[in-house]
Short mmCIF file of C-alpha atoms in Angstrom, two decimals:
data_model
loop_
_atom_site.label_atom_id
_atom_site.label_comp_id
_atom_site.label_asym_id
_atom_site.label_seq_id
_atom_site.Cartn_x
_atom_site.Cartn_y
_atom_site.Cartn_z
CA MET F 227 -2.06 -6.32 -26.08
CA SER F 228 -4.39 -3.70 -24.61
CA VAL F 229 -3.79 -2.63 -21.01
CA PHE F 230 -7.40 -3.70 -20.43
CA ASP F 231 -6.54 -7.34 -21.15
CA ASP F 232 -2.91 -7.73 -20.08
CA PRO F 233 -2.64 -8.91 -16.44
CA GLY F 234 1.13 -8.46 -16.36
CA HIS F 235 1.15 -4.90 -17.67
CA PHE F 236 1.25 -3.15 -14.32
CA GLY F 237 4.18 -5.16 -13.04
CA ARG F 238 6.30 -4.71 -16.14
CA LEU F 239 5.72 -0.97 -16.03
CA TRP F 240 6.18 -0.27 -12.33
CA ALA F 241 8.37 -3.06 -10.87
CA ASP F 242 11.45 -0.85 -10.70
CA THR F 243 9.69 1.99 -8.86
CA TYR F 244 6.97 0.19 -6.88
CA ASP F 245 8.92 0.13 -3.61
CA LEU F 246 10.24 3.68 -3.69
CA PRO F 247 9.75 5.55 -0.37
CA GLY F 248 6.50 7.45 -0.03
CA GLY F 249 4.65 5.58 -2.74
CA LEU F 250 2.73 3.00 -0.69
CA PRO F 251 1.12 2.91 2.76
CA ASP F 252 2.74 1.24 5.75
CA PRO F 253 1.84 -2.48 5.53
CA ALA F 254 1.95 -3.02 9.31
CA PRO F 255 -1.80 -2.51 10.01
CA ALA F 256 -2.75 -4.83 7.15
CA VAL F 257 -0.28 -7.46 8.33
CA GLU F 258 -1.68 -7.33 11.87
CA PHE F 259 -5.27 -7.67 10.59
CA LEU F 260 -4.47 -10.53 8.21
CA ALA F 261 -2.31 -12.39 10.72
CA GLU F 262 -5.22 -12.48 13.16
CA LEU F 263 -7.51 -13.94 10.51
CA ALA F 264 -4.95 -16.40 9.16
CA GLY F 265 -4.01 -17.99 12.46
CA SER F 266 -1.44 -20.59 11.47
CA GLY F 267 -2.41 -20.24 7.80
CA PRO F 268 -1.88 -20.96 5.07
CA ALA F 269 -2.60 -17.59 3.47
CA LEU F 270 -2.84 -16.64 -0.20
CA GLU F 271 -2.04 -13.19 -1.56
CA LEU F 272 -3.40 -12.41 -5.01
CA ALA F 273 -1.10 -10.00 -6.87
CA ILE F 274 1.67 -10.57 -4.35
CA GLY F 275 3.89 -8.06 -6.14
CA THR F 276 7.20 -7.34 -4.42
CA GLY F 277 6.08 -8.90 -1.13
CA ARG F 278 5.16 -5.67 0.66
CA VAL F 279 2.52 -7.49 2.75
CA ALA F 280 3.48 -11.14 2.25
CA LEU F 281 7.02 -10.90 3.60
CA PRO F 282 6.17 -9.39 6.99
CA LEU F 283 3.22 -11.79 7.24
CA ALA F 284 5.58 -14.72 6.63
CA GLU F 285 7.91 -13.32 9.29
CA ARG F 286 5.04 -13.83 11.73
CA GLY F 287 5.33 -17.56 11.09
CA ILE F 288 2.37 -17.79 8.70
CA ALA F 289 2.74 -19.94 5.59
CA VAL F 290 2.12 -17.52 2.72
CA GLU F 291 1.74 -18.30 -0.96
CA GLY F 292 1.14 -15.90 -3.84
CA VAL F 293 -0.18 -15.39 -7.33
CA GLU F 294 1.41 -12.77 -9.56
CA ALA F 295 1.14 -12.03 -13.27
CA SER F 296 4.43 -10.16 -13.45
CA PRO F 297 7.73 -12.10 -13.20
CA GLU F 298 9.41 -8.70 -12.84
CA MET F 299 7.56 -8.05 -9.58
CA VAL F 300 8.38 -11.51 -8.25
CA ALA F 301 12.06 -11.00 -9.07
CA LYS F 302 12.03 -7.91 -6.85
CA MET F 303 10.53 -9.95 -4.01
CA ARG F 304 13.03 -12.78 -4.49
CA ALA F 305 15.86 -10.29 -3.98
CA LYS F 306 14.60 -9.37 -0.50
CA PRO F 307 15.39 -11.30 2.70
CA GLY F 308 12.97 -14.23 2.90
CA GLY F 309 11.61 -13.57 -0.57
CA GLY F 310 13.04 -16.76 -1.99
CA THR F 311 11.01 -19.02 0.29
CA ILE F 312 7.48 -17.90 -0.62
CA PRO F 313 5.84 -20.07 -3.32
CA VAL F 314 4.41 -17.95 -6.15
CA ALA F 315 2.30 -19.11 -9.09
CA ILE F 316 2.91 -16.91 -12.14
CA GLY F 317 -0.45 -16.25 -13.73
CA ASP F 318 -3.60 -14.17 -13.83
CA MET F 319 -5.00 -13.61 -10.35
CA ALA F 320 -8.54 -13.96 -11.70
CA ASP F 321 -7.78 -17.61 -12.44
CA VAL F 322 -6.38 -18.24 -8.92
CA PRO F 323 -4.02 -20.92 -10.37
CA VAL F 324 -3.42 -22.72 -7.04
CA THR F 325 -5.19 -25.52 -5.19
CA GLY F 326 -5.31 -24.54 -1.50
CA PRO F 327 -7.13 -24.83 0.76
CA TYR F 328 -6.32 -21.49 2.44
CA THR F 329 -7.45 -20.07 5.75
CA VAL F 330 -7.37 -16.57 4.27
CA ALA F 331 -6.97 -15.11 0.80
CA TYR F 332 -6.53 -11.40 0.31
CA LEU F 333 -6.36 -8.61 -2.26
CA VAL F 334 -5.01 -5.30 -0.97
CA PHE F 335 -4.49 -1.71 -2.18
CA ASN F 336 -7.36 -1.57 -4.73
CA THR F 337 -5.91 -4.45 -6.73
CA LEU F 338 -9.34 -5.99 -7.40
CA PHE F 339 -9.94 -2.99 -9.65
CA ASN F 340 -6.89 -3.90 -11.76
CA LEU F 341 -9.12 -6.58 -13.27
CA VAL F 342 -10.64 -4.26 -15.84
CA ARG F 343 -13.23 -6.66 -17.29
CA ALA F 344 -16.38 -7.33 -15.28
CA GLN F 345 -16.26 -11.04 -16.03
CA ARG F 346 -12.70 -11.32 -14.74
CA GLN F 347 -13.69 -9.70 -11.44
CA ALA F 348 -16.48 -12.27 -11.13
CA ASP F 349 -14.04 -15.07 -12.06
CA CYS F 350 -11.70 -13.96 -9.29
CA PHE F 351 -14.36 -14.28 -6.59
CA ARG F 352 -15.57 -17.63 -7.89
CA ASN F 353 -12.05 -19.06 -7.99
CA VAL F 354 -11.14 -17.74 -4.55
CA ALA F 355 -14.22 -19.47 -3.15
CA ARG F 356 -12.95 -22.68 -4.74
CA VAL F 357 -9.65 -22.63 -2.80
CA LEU F 358 -10.85 -21.39 0.61
CA ALA F 359 -10.87 -23.81 3.53
CA PRO F 360 -14.20 -24.23 5.38
CA GLY F 361 -14.68 -21.07 7.38
CA GLY F 362 -11.90 -19.35 5.42
CA ALA F 363 -11.97 -15.62 4.68
CA PHE F 364 -11.47 -13.53 1.55
CA VAL F 365 -10.31 -10.00 2.43
CA ILE F 366 -10.64 -7.07 0.04
CA GLU F 367 -9.18 -3.56 0.42
CA THR F 368 -10.40 -0.90 -2.04
CA PHE F 369 -11.25 2.76 -2.24
CA VAL F 370 -14.88 3.88 -2.32
CA PRO F 371 -15.48 5.65 -5.65
CA ASP F 372 -16.33 9.35 -5.41
CA PRO F 373 -18.03 10.70 -8.57
CA ALA F 374 -16.71 14.16 -7.72
CA ASP F 375 -13.22 12.85 -8.43
CA PHE F 376 -14.12 12.04 -12.02
CA ASP F 377 -14.45 15.67 -13.09
CA ARG F 378 -11.30 16.63 -11.20
CA ASP F 379 -9.31 13.79 -12.73
CA GLU F 380 -10.35 14.62 -16.27
CA GLN F 381 -8.40 17.85 -16.13
CA VAL F 382 -4.79 17.82 -17.31
CA GLN F 383 -2.57 17.36 -14.26
CA MET F 384 1.02 18.52 -14.15
CA ARG F 385 3.11 15.92 -12.33
CA GLU F 386 6.71 17.12 -12.69
CA VAL F 387 8.67 19.76 -14.58
CA THR F 388 12.45 19.93 -14.81
CA GLU F 389 14.87 21.53 -17.23
CA GLU F 390 15.13 18.20 -19.07
CA SER F 391 11.57 16.86 -18.96
CA ALA F 392 7.91 17.43 -18.20
CA THR F 393 5.32 14.89 -17.04
CA ILE F 394 1.54 15.25 -17.28
CA ARG F 395 -1.31 12.90 -16.38
CA LEU F 396 -4.66 12.44 -18.17
CA HIS F 397 -7.74 10.34 -17.32
CA LYS F 398 -10.57 9.14 -19.52
CA TYR F 399 -13.65 7.75 -17.73
CA ASP F 400 -16.30 5.43 -19.12
CA ARG F 401 -19.00 5.97 -16.51
CA ALA F 402 -21.32 3.30 -17.91
CA ALA F 403 -18.61 0.63 -17.81
CA GLN F 404 -17.16 1.99 -14.53
CA THR F 405 -13.68 2.05 -16.02
CA PHE F 406 -10.99 4.61 -16.53
CA LEU F 407 -7.82 4.80 -18.58
CA ARG F 408 -5.02 6.88 -17.13
CA GLN F 409 -2.08 8.00 -19.22
CA THR F 410 1.05 9.44 -17.65
CA ILE F 411 3.14 11.11 -20.36
CA THR F 412 6.73 12.23 -19.97
CA PHE F 413 8.23 14.53 -22.59
CA HIS F 414 12.02 14.27 -22.61
CA SER F 415 14.83 15.20 -24.95
CA ALA F 416 15.19 11.48 -25.64
CA GLY F 417 11.55 11.16 -26.69
CA VAL F 418 8.03 10.69 -25.36
CA HIS F 419 7.32 7.99 -22.76
CA LEU F 420 3.79 6.63 -22.17
CA HIS F 421 2.72 4.89 -18.94
CA PRO F 422 -0.89 3.69 -19.34
CA PHE F 423 -2.93 2.27 -16.49
CA ALA F 424 -6.58 1.16 -16.27
CA MET F 425 -9.08 0.20 -13.57
CA ARG F 426 -12.66 -0.97 -13.23
CA TYR F 427 -13.96 0.49 -9.99
CA LEU F 428 -16.88 -0.84 -7.94
CA TRP F 429 -18.92 0.46 -5.04
CA PRO F 430 -18.94 -1.73 -1.90
CA GLU F 431 -22.44 -3.04 -2.52
CA GLN F 432 -21.39 -4.15 -6.02
CA ILE F 433 -18.48 -6.08 -4.56
CA ASP F 434 -20.94 -7.68 -2.12
CA GLU F 435 -22.99 -8.83 -5.11
CA LEU F 436 -19.93 -10.46 -6.71
CA ALA F 437 -19.27 -12.25 -3.45
CA GLU F 438 -22.86 -13.47 -3.18
CA GLN F 439 -22.74 -14.85 -6.71
CA ALA F 440 -19.61 -16.80 -5.77
CA GLY F 441 -21.17 -18.29 -2.63
CA LEU F 442 -19.53 -15.87 -0.19
CA ARG F 443 -21.16 -13.58 2.36
CA LEU F 444 -20.00 -10.34 3.91
CA THR F 445 -19.18 -10.84 7.61
CA GLU F 446 -17.17 -7.71 8.48
CA ARG F 447 -16.55 -4.26 6.98
CA TYR F 448 -14.31 -1.51 8.29
CA ALA F 449 -13.09 1.86 7.08
CA ASP F 450 -9.43 0.86 7.52
CA TRP F 451 -7.12 -1.88 8.77
CA ASP F 452 -7.43 -0.57 12.33
CA ARG F 453 -11.11 -1.59 12.26
CA SER F 454 -12.50 1.94 12.36
CA PRO F 455 -16.28 1.87 11.74
CA PHE F 456 -17.32 2.05 8.10
CA GLY F 457 -19.82 4.80 7.33
CA PRO F 458 -21.26 6.94 4.54
CA ASP F 459 -18.24 9.25 4.56
CA SER F 460 -15.62 6.49 4.45
CA THR F 461 -13.26 6.76 1.50
CA SER F 462 -12.04 3.16 1.65
CA HIS F 463 -13.11 -0.17 3.07
CA ILE F 464 -11.74 -3.45 4.31
CA SER F 465 -14.32 -6.16 3.68
CA VAL F 466 -14.20 -9.77 4.90
CA TYR F 467 -16.18 -12.45 3.06
CA ARG F 468 -16.65 -16.08 4.10
CA LEU F 469 -18.14 -19.13 2.45
CA ARG F 470 -21.89 -19.35 3.04
#
């Protein structure tokens, strides 16, 4: 199955290395933000992964549930303290295969863009709206695309060189479709290893349009989890949508 249509691809590829030190931002600011919105919950994390955000949120006493396409990722969470108590539906996050209702649902760390088909991004918003409680919030964290990055990314990037191996990274952009395919290639004495990854990126106003089509409205937008003001030079955004 193509990486563009396989919701569990990312988890199968990266479950063993996802939690390595230095790879992901500190979840504490996100947990603080989401806990305030959730109140007593319940909360739903789409693409719950290894529980980076869900576990500390649950430690705050909030009832957290998850959706995850990768059993490998969930197994990593289950092995952590408290990871066995969080209910997780195995499935495509675009389908939101749960019933709710939830006080808050959230998608962090650009994961909306892992839905590489436009229709699946729209499906995700529509299905989240279906399971939100009255007054509930849908929180999105993504980067703001910078077209200048496209030309930089399309150069061959050296990632690592040792006496036994060499790793390079390549990107191919489809600007009309707003997608890219990234291939990380490791050449080793044992063979060649391919690690493909794809995204469909959106600008904030395009995400707002998806929300509007699903019956949600933008109520808050910040540059980061600390609620710094969002402006034209912001490289990321935290957006909060509520049922109209």
